[in-house]
XYZ file of C-alpha atoms in Angstrom:
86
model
C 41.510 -36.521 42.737
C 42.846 -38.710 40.045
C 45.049 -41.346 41.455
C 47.738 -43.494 39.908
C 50.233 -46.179 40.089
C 53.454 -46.000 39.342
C 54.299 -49.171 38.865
C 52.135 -48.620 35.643
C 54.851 -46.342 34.519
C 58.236 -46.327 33.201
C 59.139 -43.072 34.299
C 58.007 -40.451 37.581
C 57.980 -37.311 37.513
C 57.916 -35.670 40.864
C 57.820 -31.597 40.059
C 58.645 -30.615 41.997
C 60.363 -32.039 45.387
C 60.259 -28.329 46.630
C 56.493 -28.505 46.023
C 55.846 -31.902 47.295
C 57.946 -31.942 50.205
C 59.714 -34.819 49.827
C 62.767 -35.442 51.304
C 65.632 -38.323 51.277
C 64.189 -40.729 53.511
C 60.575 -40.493 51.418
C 62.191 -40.644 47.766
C 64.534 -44.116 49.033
C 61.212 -45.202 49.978
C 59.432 -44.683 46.616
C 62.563 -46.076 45.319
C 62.404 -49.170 46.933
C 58.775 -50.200 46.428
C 59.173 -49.092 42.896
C 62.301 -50.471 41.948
C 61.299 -50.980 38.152
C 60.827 -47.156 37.913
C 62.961 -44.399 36.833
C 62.583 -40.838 38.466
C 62.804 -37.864 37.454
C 62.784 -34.941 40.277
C 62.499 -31.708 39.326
C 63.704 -29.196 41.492
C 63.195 -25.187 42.289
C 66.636 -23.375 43.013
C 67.770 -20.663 44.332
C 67.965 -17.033 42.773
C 71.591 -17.665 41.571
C 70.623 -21.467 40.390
C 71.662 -23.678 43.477
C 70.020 -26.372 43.922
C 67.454 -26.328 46.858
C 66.843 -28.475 49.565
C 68.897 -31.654 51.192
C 72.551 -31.944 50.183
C 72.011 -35.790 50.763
C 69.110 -35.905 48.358
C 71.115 -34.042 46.016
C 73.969 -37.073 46.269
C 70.957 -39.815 45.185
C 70.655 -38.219 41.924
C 72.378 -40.038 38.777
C 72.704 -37.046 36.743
C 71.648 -33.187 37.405
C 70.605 -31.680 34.281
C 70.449 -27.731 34.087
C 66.918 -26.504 32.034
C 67.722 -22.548 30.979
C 66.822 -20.427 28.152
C 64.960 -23.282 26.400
C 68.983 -25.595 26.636
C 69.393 -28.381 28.956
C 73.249 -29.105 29.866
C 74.289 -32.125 31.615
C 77.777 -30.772 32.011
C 76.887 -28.320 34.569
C 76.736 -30.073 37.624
C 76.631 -33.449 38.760
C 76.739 -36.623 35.661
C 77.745 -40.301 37.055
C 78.385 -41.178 33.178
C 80.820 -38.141 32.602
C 79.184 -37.392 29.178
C 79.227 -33.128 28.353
C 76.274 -33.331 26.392
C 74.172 -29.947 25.543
């Protein structure tokens, strides 16, 4: 098993948090020893597109961006910047 840093990194990508079984007290963690890094969490949902998991997770996230039919929408759900972007 291949092992990295990720203070090496600019970006994490954790796909997904269904998959690694991380919850909010484990990403605030990661967050605060790798303060320099930006995350990206990628997330399963449900059969009607919910997100899964931890509502309070869900609330640590800067912007929720929607992946469908080969279109990603950040004015679907949740964007701290207000932008409607497609």
């Amino acid at each position: 098993m291949v092992v990295m840093d990720p203070a090496q990194f600019d970006f994490v990508v954790l796909d997904s948090k269904d998959s690694l079984k991380i919850d909010l007290t484990q990403f605030l963690l990661l967050k605060e020893k790798y303060p320099a890094q930006s995350f990206i969490i990628l997330s399963q949902s449900t059969k009607t597109g919910a997100f899964t998991g931890d509502v309070n997770l869900r609330n640590e996230m800067d912007n929720m961006i929607l992946c469908e039919d080969l279109v990603a929408k950040t004015n679907v759900d949740k964007n701290r910047w207000g932008a409607n972007a497609r």
